[in-house]
Amino acid sequence: MTDKVLMKGNEAIAEAAIAAGCRHYFGYPITPQTEVAAYMSKRMPKIGGTFLQAESEISAINMVYGVAGAGFRVMTSSSSPGISLKQEGISYIAGADLPALIVNVQRGGPGLGGIQPSQSDYFQATKGGGHGDYHLLVLAPASVQEMADLTVKAFDLADKYRMPVMLLADGTMGQMMEPVSLPEPSEVKTEKPWAVTGTKGVRKHNIINSLYLNPEQLEKTNVERFEKYKLIEETETAYEEFMTDDAEVVVVAFGIAARVSKNAVRAAREKGIKAGLIRPITLWPFPKKPLLKAAEKAKAFISVELSMGQMIEDVELAIKCSRPVYLCNRSGGMIPTPEQVLSAIEKAKGEN
Amino acid sequence: MRLKGFSVPVKRITLFSGHYGSGKTNIAVNYALKIKENGANCRIVDLDIVNPYFRTKDSAKRLADAGVETVFPAYANSNVDLPALPKEIYGAVADRNTFAVLDIGGDDRGALALGRYAPDILAENDYEMVFVANFYRPLTRNAKDALSVMREIEAAGGIPFTAIVNNSNVGEETAAEDLTATFKIAEELSRLSGLPVVAVTAEEKVAQKTNGAFPLVLERKNFDI
């Protein structure tokens, strides 16, 4: 009997979070992410955890802020419009240097948009989203198994660097069902001497805050935080390369778009076109180095996205605009087909 | 009623429920098609107003081509996530000359919509309320957990289950042995609930490798990912 279970991506996130030691979930339902909350509402009471459906997304993210300050593993999840509502709180969490997991199972936008899958929150996730100088570590799963594995990794990274981490999925990843090997329950224990756990009368107060009355102090804190970001860029960048060794046309895609693209790359190879795929697993930090290296042999790049073209800017920056970069996309909840990507590859090959 | 192609009498109304993701929609669609293939008129009703994806409507063309009458919420499979039930459901429940297959929502909240029709179905008393079990789903890994899902759905929908179908699978990776490995759990659920396991179901390729599992033709999307 297989040891795997059949899970929706949203359920895999929830179960993996529990395995990673998360016992505090605060959220508000929104399609296509609702199963994360629904699953937590069933599981948390059975294991002594907290599931709380807040009165709003703003409320939920501030509960996350509070629990993170107390040193516990904590998460929230939502979909695009709900994540927009959470941005102020996310900025506060980043400004207070707190670890937390924020899951965005993206849907089509802008506005209320629709409930079908999308990747059009790329800018919001990778370029700030909220106000001020900060970054989120952004992880992009491309299978239900990765929904589970990257959730565990997200908690570890959040604790390691004392910063909020975002799992950026899409409606397809959230809803599709695949066999999963669930992670073993474990928690990389991180000492949190900064947490507000009570002084017991023996130590000085810890203060969780993002307000600085002194601008010199705020600047110093920001500079130090960006030194940490630099270290993360050097050490935590993750990506998958597929047939890039001799690739003349390199497709760059993450999440569901990467799965579609992989089929197209295989089909292109069958037609004798040297195509390859680079799949960013961390969207911030963006895998600039492998792209720049691929540009040495590649004649053209294609950014495949479920948006009007957002990651394409990072692709161009990564290769320093040394090669043409084409956009192959669908928007508003639509998904590119392997045939669409294949013809983009053929066109790029023909023109370069 | 006796129908050729079925080893047991077919009830006028068959309801499929169970934890969401257990495969009830696929089973409901295949079951309705089989009734029609064997010469009886049949309607299929989507009563799952909680889950906006993976709907009976995904199989709309196959059902219509076969002549199965379909009753879907007006906005199923659109961006308007509106949980409203069409009036035609009453027709399906009341018309005693036509078989009806009802696809019920996948947990206590999903099954709530059934309560509206439960008194009529119970009064006619010619129904089978089938619990679809997939013991590879994380919240129904064993008989005890499956039983509590069963009880939650019964409390919400107002109709007690009468039968169990074992549809255990891990999606594309399912092997025939994975199915047989769950027989004991299904038997345990049968013992705990007092209900018979009336069928074992599997995707058609897997079903071919078993001794008599009911084969399911699954709805495929446009392309593999």
Coordinates of C-alpha atoms in Angstrom, one line a residue:
Chain A
M1 CA 0.0 0.0 0.0
T2 CA 1.4 3.3 -1.1
D3 CA 2.4 5.7 1.8
K4 CA 1.2 8.6 -0.3
V5 CA -2.1 10.4 0.1
L6 CA -4.2 12.1 -2.5
M7 CA -4.4 15.8 -1.7
K8 CA -5.4 19.2 -3.0
G9 CA -2.6 21.7 -3.1
N10 CA -4.4 23.8 -0.5
E11 CA -4.7 20.8 1.9
A12 CA -1.0 19.9 1.4
I13 CA -0.1 23.4 2.5
A14 CA -2.2 23.1 5.7
E15 CA -0.9 19.6 6.6
A16 CA 2.7 20.5 5.9
A17 CA 2.4 23.6 8.1
I18 CA 1.2 21.4 10.9
A19 CA 4.1 19.1 10.3
A20 CA 6.4 22.0 10.5
G21 CA 5.1 22.9 14.0
C22 CA 2.7 25.7 13.0
R23 CA -0.2 25.7 15.6
H24 CA -1.6 29.1 14.8
Y25 CA -3.6 29.9 11.7
F26 CA -5.5 33.1 11.1
G27 CA -7.4 33.7 7.9
Y28 CA -10.5 34.6 6.1
P29 CA -12.1 32.5 3.3
I30 CA -11.7 33.3 -0.3
T31 CA -11.7 31.1 -3.4
P32 CA -9.5 29.4 -4.6
Q33 CA -7.7 29.2 -1.3
T34 CA -10.6 28.3 1.0
E35 CA -9.5 24.7 1.6
V36 CA -6.4 25.8 3.5
A37 CA -8.7 27.5 6.1
A38 CA -11.3 24.7 5.9
Y39 CA -8.6 22.0 6.5
M40 CA -7.1 24.0 9.4
S41 CA -10.6 24.4 11.0
K42 CA -10.9 20.6 11.1
R43 CA -7.3 19.8 12.2
M44 CA -6.2 22.5 14.6
P45 CA -8.8 21.8 17.3
K46 CA -7.7 18.1 17.3
I47 CA -4.0 18.9 18.0
G48 CA -4.4 21.7 20.5
G49 CA -3.8 24.4 17.9
T50 CA -5.6 27.7 17.1
F51 CA -7.8 28.1 14.0
L52 CA -9.4 31.5 13.9
Q53 CA -11.5 32.9 11.2
A54 CA -11.0 36.6 11.6
E55 CA -13.5 39.3 10.8
S56 CA -11.3 40.4 7.9
E57 CA -8.0 39.9 6.2
I58 CA -6.6 43.0 7.9
S59 CA -7.5 41.5 11.3
A60 CA -6.0 38.1 10.4
I61 CA -2.6 39.5 9.3
N62 CA -2.4 41.5 12.5
M63 CA -3.1 38.4 14.6
V64 CA -0.2 36.8 12.7
Y65 CA 1.9 39.8 13.6
G66 CA 1.1 39.3 17.3
V67 CA 1.7 35.6 17.5
A68 CA 4.9 35.9 15.4
G69 CA 6.1 38.5 18.0
A70 CA 5.5 35.9 20.7
G71 CA 7.9 33.5 19.0
F72 CA 5.4 30.9 17.6
R73 CA 5.3 29.5 14.1
V74 CA 2.2 31.2 12.5
M75 CA 0.6 31.6 9.1
T76 CA -2.2 33.1 7.2
S77 CA -3.4 32.4 3.7
S78 CA -5.6 34.1 1.1
S79 CA -6.0 34.8 -2.5
S80 CA -5.2 38.0 -4.5
P81 CA -7.7 40.5 -3.3
G82 CA -7.3 39.3 0.3
I83 CA -3.5 39.5 0.0
S84 CA -3.9 43.2 -1.1
L85 CA -5.8 43.8 2.1
K86 CA -3.0 42.3 4.2
Q87 CA -0.2 44.5 2.8
E88 CA -0.1 47.0 5.6
G89 CA 0.3 44.2 8.2
I90 CA 2.9 42.4 6.0
S91 CA 5.0 45.6 5.9
Y92 CA 4.7 45.9 9.7
I93 CA 5.9 42.3 10.1
A94 CA 8.8 42.9 7.8
G95 CA 9.6 46.2 9.7
A96 CA 9.6 44.4 13.0
D97 CA 11.8 41.5 11.6
L98 CA 9.3 38.8 12.4
P99 CA 9.1 35.3 10.9
A100 CA 5.7 34.3 9.4
L101 CA 4.2 32.5 6.5
I102 CA 1.8 34.2 4.1
V103 CA 0.2 32.0 1.4
N104 CA -1.2 33.6 -1.8
V105 CA -3.2 31.2 -4.0
Q106 CA -3.5 33.7 -6.9
R107 CA -6.7 34.3 -8.9
G108 CA -7.3 36.6 -11.9
G109 CA -7.3 40.3 -11.4
P110 CA -7.3 43.3 -11.0
G111 CA -10.1 44.0 -8.6
L112 CA -12.4 41.1 -7.7
G113 CA -11.3 39.6 -11.1
G114 CA -12.3 36.0 -11.1
I115 CA -11.8 32.7 -9.4
Q116 CA -9.6 31.1 -12.1
P117 CA -5.8 30.8 -11.7
S118 CA -3.4 33.6 -12.3
Q119 CA 0.2 34.7 -11.7
S120 CA -0.5 38.4 -11.8
D121 CA 0.5 39.2 -8.2
Y122 CA 4.2 38.6 -9.2
F123 CA 5.0 42.3 -8.9
Q124 CA 3.2 42.6 -5.6
A125 CA 5.0 39.6 -4.1
T126 CA 8.5 40.3 -5.3
K127 CA 8.7 44.1 -5.4
G128 CA 7.4 44.9 -1.9
G129 CA 3.6 45.0 -2.1
G130 CA 3.3 47.0 1.1
H131 CA 5.1 50.2 1.8
G132 CA 8.7 50.8 2.7
D133 CA 12.1 49.2 1.9
Y134 CA 11.6 45.5 2.4
H135 CA 11.5 42.1 0.7
L136 CA 9.6 38.9 1.2
L137 CA 11.3 35.6 0.5
V138 CA 9.0 34.3 -2.2
L139 CA 8.7 30.6 -3.0
A140 CA 6.8 29.3 -6.1
P141 CA 5.7 25.6 -5.9
A142 CA 5.0 23.7 -9.2
S143 CA 3.4 20.6 -7.8
V144 CA 1.2 19.5 -4.9
Q145 CA 4.3 17.8 -3.4
E146 CA 6.2 21.1 -3.6
M147 CA 3.2 22.9 -2.0
A148 CA 4.0 20.7 1.0
D149 CA 7.8 20.7 0.9
L150 CA 8.1 24.5 0.3
T151 CA 5.7 25.2 3.1
V152 CA 8.1 23.4 5.5
K153 CA 11.0 25.2 4.0
A154 CA 9.2 28.6 4.2
F155 CA 8.9 28.2 8.0
D156 CA 12.5 27.3 8.4
L157 CA 13.7 30.2 6.2
A158 CA 11.4 32.6 8.0
D159 CA 12.9 31.6 11.4
K160 CA 16.4 31.6 10.1
Y161 CA 16.3 35.1 8.7
R162 CA 13.6 36.6 10.9
M163 CA 11.4 37.7 8.0
P164 CA 8.1 37.0 6.4
V165 CA 8.1 34.4 3.7
M166 CA 5.4 34.2 1.0
L167 CA 4.3 31.0 -0.8
L168 CA 3.1 32.2 -4.1
A169 CA 0.9 29.6 -5.7
D170 CA -2.0 29.9 -8.1
G171 CA -5.6 28.6 -8.3
T172 CA -4.5 25.5 -10.2
M173 CA -1.9 24.5 -7.7
G174 CA -4.4 25.1 -4.9
Q175 CA -7.2 23.0 -6.4
M176 CA -5.5 20.2 -8.3
M177 CA -5.1 16.8 -6.6
E178 CA -1.9 14.8 -6.8
P179 CA -0.3 12.1 -4.7
V180 CA 1.9 13.5 -1.9
S181 CA 4.4 12.1 0.6
L182 CA 3.7 14.2 3.6
P183 CA 6.7 15.6 5.5
E184 CA 7.5 14.0 8.8
P185 CA 6.5 16.2 11.7
S186 CA 9.6 18.2 12.7
E187 CA 10.6 21.7 13.6
V188 CA 14.0 23.1 13.2
K189 CA 14.2 24.7 16.6
T190 CA 15.4 28.2 16.4
E191 CA 16.2 30.2 19.5
K192 CA 14.1 33.3 19.6
P193 CA 15.7 35.5 22.3
W194 CA 13.9 38.5 20.8
A195 CA 10.4 37.1 21.3
V196 CA 8.0 38.7 23.8
T197 CA 7.5 35.8 26.2
G198 CA 7.4 37.6 29.5
T199 CA 10.5 38.9 31.3
K200 CA 9.9 36.7 34.4
G201 CA 11.5 39.7 36.2
V202 CA 15.0 38.6 35.1
R203 CA 15.6 40.1 31.7
K204 CA 15.0 43.4 30.0
H205 CA 11.9 43.9 28.0
N206 CA 11.8 42.7 24.4
I207 CA 10.0 45.2 22.2
I208 CA 8.3 44.2 18.9
N209 CA 7.9 47.4 16.9
S210 CA 8.4 49.0 13.5
L211 CA 8.2 52.6 14.6
Y212 CA 11.5 54.5 14.8
L213 CA 11.4 58.1 16.2
N214 CA 15.0 58.6 15.2
P215 CA 15.6 58.7 11.4
E216 CA 19.3 57.8 11.7
Q217 CA 18.3 54.7 13.7
L218 CA 15.7 53.7 11.0
E219 CA 18.2 54.2 8.2
K220 CA 20.7 52.0 10.1
T221 CA 18.1 49.3 10.6
N222 CA 17.1 49.4 6.9
V223 CA 20.8 49.1 5.8
E224 CA 21.4 46.2 8.1
R225 CA 18.2 44.5 6.9
F226 CA 19.4 44.9 3.3
E227 CA 22.8 43.3 4.2
K228 CA 20.7 40.3 5.3
Y229 CA 18.9 40.4 2.0
K230 CA 22.2 40.3 0.2
L231 CA 23.2 37.2 2.1
I232 CA 19.9 35.6 1.2
E233 CA 20.4 36.4 -2.5
E234 CA 23.8 34.7 -2.3
T235 CA 22.7 31.6 -0.4
E236 CA 19.0 30.8 -0.8
T237 CA 18.3 31.3 -4.5
A238 CA 16.6 28.1 -5.8
Y239 CA 15.7 27.0 -9.3
E240 CA 15.3 24.0 -11.6
E241 CA 17.1 23.7 -14.9
F242 CA 15.7 21.5 -17.6
M243 CA 17.7 20.8 -20.8
T244 CA 19.5 24.1 -20.7
D245 CA 23.0 22.9 -21.3
D246 CA 22.9 23.5 -25.1
A247 CA 19.7 25.5 -25.2
E248 CA 19.3 28.1 -27.9
V249 CA 15.8 29.1 -26.7
V250 CA 15.4 29.3 -23.0
V251 CA 11.9 29.4 -21.5
V252 CA 11.6 30.9 -18.1
A253 CA 8.5 30.0 -16.1
F254 CA 7.3 29.2 -12.6
G255 CA 4.5 27.3 -11.0
I256 CA 1.8 26.0 -13.3
A257 CA 3.3 27.9 -16.3
A258 CA 6.5 25.9 -15.8
R259 CA 4.6 22.6 -16.1
V260 CA 3.0 23.6 -19.3
S261 CA 6.4 24.9 -20.6
K262 CA 8.2 21.7 -19.8
N263 CA 5.8 19.8 -22.1
A264 CA 6.5 22.5 -24.8
V265 CA 10.3 22.2 -24.3
R266 CA 10.0 18.4 -24.8
A267 CA 7.9 18.8 -27.9
A268 CA 10.4 21.4 -29.3
R269 CA 13.3 18.9 -28.7
E270 CA 11.3 16.3 -30.6
K271 CA 11.2 18.8 -33.5
G272 CA 15.0 19.3 -33.3
I273 CA 14.9 22.7 -31.6
K274 CA 17.4 23.1 -28.8
A275 CA 15.0 24.4 -26.1
G276 CA 15.4 24.5 -22.4
L277 CA 13.6 25.6 -19.2
I278 CA 14.7 27.5 -16.2
R279 CA 12.1 27.3 -13.4
P280 CA 12.6 29.8 -10.6
I281 CA 11.7 28.2 -7.3
T282 CA 12.5 31.4 -5.4
L283 CA 11.0 34.4 -7.1
W284 CA 12.8 36.6 -4.7
P285 CA 15.7 36.1 -4.7
F286 CA 15.4 35.7 -8.5
P287 CA 17.8 33.2 -10.0
K288 CA 19.8 35.8 -11.9
K289 CA 23.1 33.8 -12.2
P290 CA 21.7 30.7 -14.1
L291 CA 19.9 33.0 -16.5
L292 CA 23.0 35.1 -17.2
K293 CA 25.0 31.9 -17.7
A294 CA 22.3 30.5 -20.1
A295 CA 22.5 33.8 -22.1
E296 CA 26.0 32.8 -23.1
K297 CA 24.7 30.1 -25.4
A298 CA 21.0 31.1 -25.8
K299 CA 19.9 33.2 -28.7
A300 CA 16.5 34.1 -27.2
F301 CA 14.5 33.9 -24.0
I302 CA 10.7 33.4 -23.5
S303 CA 8.9 34.4 -20.3
V304 CA 5.8 32.3 -19.9
E305 CA 3.4 33.8 -17.5
L306 CA -0.3 33.9 -16.4
S307 CA -0.2 37.6 -16.4
M308 CA 0.2 40.5 -18.9
G309 CA 4.0 40.2 -18.4
Q310 CA 5.6 40.8 -15.0
M311 CA 8.5 38.4 -14.5
I312 CA 9.7 39.3 -18.0
E313 CA 11.3 42.4 -16.5
D314 CA 13.3 40.4 -14.1
V315 CA 14.4 38.1 -16.9
E316 CA 15.6 41.1 -19.0
L317 CA 17.4 42.5 -16.0
A318 CA 19.0 39.1 -15.1
I319 CA 20.5 38.7 -18.6
K320 CA 21.3 42.4 -18.8
C321 CA 19.1 42.7 -21.9
S322 CA 21.8 40.8 -23.8
R323 CA 19.3 38.7 -25.7
P324 CA 15.7 39.3 -26.9
V325 CA 13.1 38.2 -24.4
Y326 CA 9.6 37.4 -25.7
L327 CA 6.4 37.2 -23.7
C328 CA 4.1 34.1 -24.0
N329 CA 1.1 34.7 -21.8
R330 CA -2.5 34.4 -21.0
S331 CA -4.3 36.5 -18.4
G332 CA -7.6 36.9 -16.5
G333 CA -7.7 33.2 -15.3
M334 CA -6.6 31.6 -18.6
I335 CA -3.7 29.2 -18.9
P336 CA -1.3 29.0 -21.9
T337 CA -1.4 25.6 -23.7
P338 CA 1.8 23.6 -24.5
E339 CA 1.0 24.3 -28.2
Q340 CA 1.0 28.1 -27.6
V341 CA 4.4 27.9 -25.8
L342 CA 5.7 25.6 -28.5
S343 CA 4.8 28.0 -31.3
A344 CA 6.5 30.8 -29.2
I345 CA 9.6 28.7 -29.1
E346 CA 9.5 28.1 -32.8
K347 CA 9.0 31.7 -33.5
A348 CA 11.9 32.8 -31.3
K349 CA 14.1 30.2 -33.0
G350 CA 13.1 31.4 -36.4
E351 CA 13.8 35.0 -35.6
N352 CA 17.2 34.6 -34.0
Chain B
M1 CA -36.5 -1.4 -10.3
R2 CA -34.7 -4.1 -12.3
L3 CA -32.5 -2.8 -15.1
K4 CA -30.4 -5.0 -17.4
G5 CA -26.7 -4.4 -16.9
F6 CA -27.2 -4.1 -13.1
S7 CA -26.9 -7.1 -10.8
V8 CA -29.1 -5.5 -8.2
P9 CA -32.3 -3.4 -8.5
V10 CA -31.6 0.3 -9.2
K11 CA -33.3 2.8 -6.9
R12 CA -35.3 5.6 -8.4
I13 CA -33.0 8.1 -6.8
T14 CA -29.3 7.5 -6.1
L15 CA -27.3 10.1 -4.1
F16 CA -23.5 10.2 -4.0
S17 CA -21.8 11.9 -1.1
G18 CA -18.5 11.6 0.8
H19 CA -15.5 13.7 1.7
Y20 CA -14.7 16.1 -1.1
G21 CA -12.1 14.8 -3.5
S22 CA -13.3 11.2 -3.0
G23 CA -14.5 11.0 -6.6
K24 CA -18.3 11.2 -6.1
T25 CA -18.8 13.5 -9.1
N26 CA -17.0 11.1 -11.5
I27 CA -18.9 8.2 -10.0
A28 CA -22.2 10.0 -10.3
V29 CA -21.6 10.9 -14.0
N30 CA -20.6 7.3 -14.9
Y31 CA -23.5 5.8 -12.9
A32 CA -26.0 8.1 -14.7
L33 CA -24.5 7.2 -18.1
K34 CA -24.8 3.5 -17.2
I35 CA -28.5 3.8 -16.3
K36 CA -29.2 5.6 -19.6
E37 CA -27.1 3.0 -21.6
N38 CA -29.4 0.3 -20.1
G39 CA -32.5 1.9 -21.5
A40 CA -33.9 4.0 -18.8
N41 CA -34.3 7.8 -18.7
C42 CA -32.1 9.5 -16.2
R43 CA -31.4 13.0 -14.8
I44 CA -28.2 14.1 -13.1
V45 CA -28.3 16.9 -10.6
D46 CA -25.4 18.9 -9.3
L47 CA -26.2 19.7 -5.7
D48 CA -22.7 20.6 -4.7
I49 CA -22.9 24.3 -4.3
V50 CA -19.8 24.7 -2.1
N51 CA -17.1 23.6 -4.5
P52 CA -16.9 25.9 -7.5
Y53 CA -14.5 23.6 -9.4
F54 CA -14.6 20.0 -10.6
R55 CA -18.3 20.0 -11.3
T56 CA -20.7 17.7 -12.9
K57 CA -20.9 20.3 -15.6
D58 CA -17.3 19.4 -16.6
S59 CA -19.0 16.3 -18.2
A60 CA -21.9 18.3 -19.7
K61 CA -21.1 17.3 -23.3
R62 CA -20.7 13.6 -22.6
L63 CA -24.0 13.6 -20.6
A64 CA -25.9 15.5 -23.2
D65 CA -24.6 13.4 -26.1
A66 CA -25.8 10.2 -24.2
G67 CA -29.2 11.8 -23.6
V68 CA -28.9 12.2 -19.8
E69 CA -30.8 15.2 -18.7
T70 CA -28.6 17.6 -16.7
V71 CA -29.6 20.0 -13.9
F72 CA -26.8 22.4 -13.0
P73 CA -26.7 25.6 -11.0
A74 CA -27.0 28.5 -13.4
Y75 CA -23.5 29.9 -12.9
A76 CA -21.6 26.6 -12.5
N77 CA -18.1 26.7 -14.0
S78 CA -18.2 30.5 -14.4
N79 CA -16.5 33.3 -12.5
V80 CA -19.7 34.0 -10.6
D81 CA -19.3 31.8 -7.5
L82 CA -23.0 31.9 -6.7
P83 CA -24.4 29.0 -4.6
A84 CA -28.0 29.1 -5.9
L85 CA -30.1 26.0 -6.7
P86 CA -32.2 25.8 -9.8
K87 CA -36.0 25.1 -9.6
E88 CA -35.5 22.0 -11.9
I89 CA -34.1 20.1 -8.9
Y90 CA -37.6 19.8 -7.6
G91 CA -38.6 18.2 -10.9
A92 CA -35.9 15.6 -10.7
V93 CA -36.9 14.8 -7.1
A94 CA -40.7 14.7 -7.8
D95 CA -40.8 12.9 -11.2
R96 CA -41.2 9.3 -10.2
N97 CA -41.0 8.1 -13.8
T98 CA -37.4 9.1 -14.3
F99 CA -34.3 8.0 -12.6
A100 CA -32.3 10.7 -10.8
V101 CA -28.6 10.7 -9.7
L102 CA -27.8 13.4 -7.2
D103 CA -24.2 14.7 -6.7
I104 CA -24.1 16.0 -3.1
G105 CA -21.5 18.4 -1.6
G106 CA -18.4 17.0 0.0
D107 CA -18.8 17.7 3.7
D108 CA -21.3 18.8 6.3
R109 CA -21.5 22.3 4.8
G110 CA -21.8 20.9 1.2
A111 CA -24.5 18.5 2.2
L112 CA -26.7 21.2 3.8
A113 CA -28.4 21.9 0.4
L114 CA -29.8 18.3 0.4
G115 CA -31.9 19.0 3.5
R116 CA -34.3 21.0 1.3
Y117 CA -35.2 17.9 -0.6
A118 CA -34.8 15.2 2.1
P119 CA -38.4 15.1 3.2
D120 CA -39.6 14.3 -0.4
I121 CA -36.9 11.7 -0.9
L122 CA -37.6 10.0 2.4
A123 CA -41.4 10.0 1.7
E124 CA -41.0 8.3 -1.7
N125 CA -38.6 5.8 0.0
D126 CA -36.9 4.5 -3.2
Y127 CA -33.4 5.8 -2.8
E128 CA -29.8 4.7 -2.3
M129 CA -27.6 7.2 -0.3
V130 CA -24.1 6.2 -1.2
F131 CA -21.0 7.1 0.8
V132 CA -18.0 7.3 -1.6
A133 CA -14.8 6.6 0.3
N134 CA -11.2 7.2 -0.7
F135 CA -9.0 6.0 2.1
Y136 CA -6.0 7.8 0.6
R137 CA -7.6 11.2 1.3
P138 CA -5.9 12.7 4.4
L139 CA -9.0 13.2 6.5
T140 CA -10.5 9.7 5.8
R141 CA -7.4 7.5 6.1
N142 CA -9.1 5.0 8.4
A143 CA -12.6 3.7 9.1
K144 CA -13.1 5.8 12.2
D145 CA -12.4 9.1 10.5
A146 CA -14.5 8.1 7.5
L147 CA -17.4 7.3 9.8
S148 CA -17.3 10.7 11.4
V149 CA -17.4 12.4 8.0
M150 CA -20.4 10.1 7.2
R151 CA -22.2 11.2 10.4
E152 CA -21.5 14.9 9.7
I153 CA -23.0 14.6 6.2
E154 CA -26.0 12.7 7.5
A155 CA -26.7 15.3 10.2
A156 CA -26.4 18.2 7.6
G157 CA -28.3 16.5 4.7
G158 CA -31.0 14.8 6.7
I159 CA -30.7 11.4 4.8
P160 CA -29.0 8.4 6.4
F161 CA -26.5 6.6 4.2
T162 CA -27.5 3.2 2.9
A163 CA -24.4 1.9 1.1
I164 CA -20.6 2.4 0.7
V165 CA -18.6 2.5 -2.4
N166 CA -14.8 2.1 -2.1
N167 CA -13.1 4.5 -4.6
S168 CA -9.7 4.5 -3.0
N169 CA -7.1 6.0 -5.3
V170 CA -4.0 8.2 -5.4
G171 CA -4.8 9.8 -8.8
E172 CA -2.6 9.1 -11.7
E173 CA -0.3 6.9 -9.6
T174 CA -3.0 4.4 -8.6
A175 CA -2.1 0.7 -8.9
A176 CA -4.6 -2.1 -8.5
E177 CA -2.8 -3.2 -5.4
D178 CA -3.4 0.2 -3.8
L179 CA -7.1 -0.5 -4.2
T180 CA -7.0 -4.0 -2.8
A181 CA -4.9 -2.8 0.1
T182 CA -7.9 -0.7 1.3
F183 CA -10.5 -3.6 1.3
K184 CA -9.9 -4.2 5.0
I185 CA -10.6 -0.5 5.9
A186 CA -13.8 -0.6 3.8
E187 CA -14.9 -3.7 5.6
E188 CA -14.1 -2.0 8.9
L189 CA -16.2 1.0 7.9
S190 CA -19.0 -1.5 6.9
R191 CA -18.8 -3.1 10.3
L192 CA -18.9 0.2 12.2
S193 CA -21.7 1.7 10.1
G194 CA -23.7 -1.5 9.5
L195 CA -23.8 -0.6 5.8
P196 CA -22.8 -2.9 2.8
V197 CA -19.9 -2.1 0.5
V198 CA -21.9 -2.3 -2.7
A199 CA -19.1 -1.6 -5.2
V200 CA -15.5 -0.9 -5.7
T201 CA -14.7 1.7 -8.4
A202 CA -11.6 2.7 -10.2
E203 CA -10.4 4.5 -13.3
E204 CA -10.9 2.2 -16.2
K205 CA -7.3 1.2 -16.8
V206 CA -6.9 0.3 -13.1
A207 CA -10.3 -1.4 -13.0
Q208 CA -9.2 -3.7 -15.8
K209 CA -6.5 -5.1 -13.5
T210 CA -9.0 -5.9 -10.8
N211 CA -11.6 -8.6 -10.3
G212 CA -14.7 -6.6 -11.1
A213 CA -14.2 -3.0 -10.1
F214 CA -16.7 -0.7 -11.7
P215 CA -14.7 1.2 -14.4
L216 CA -14.8 5.0 -14.4
V217 CA -14.2 7.1 -17.5
L218 CA -12.7 10.2 -16.1
E219 CA -13.2 13.7 -17.4
R220 CA -9.9 14.9 -18.9
K221 CA -8.9 18.5 -19.2
N222 CA -7.6 19.8 -22.5
F223 CA -3.9 18.9 -21.9
D224 CA -1.7 17.1 -19.4
I225 CA 0.4 19.2 -17.0

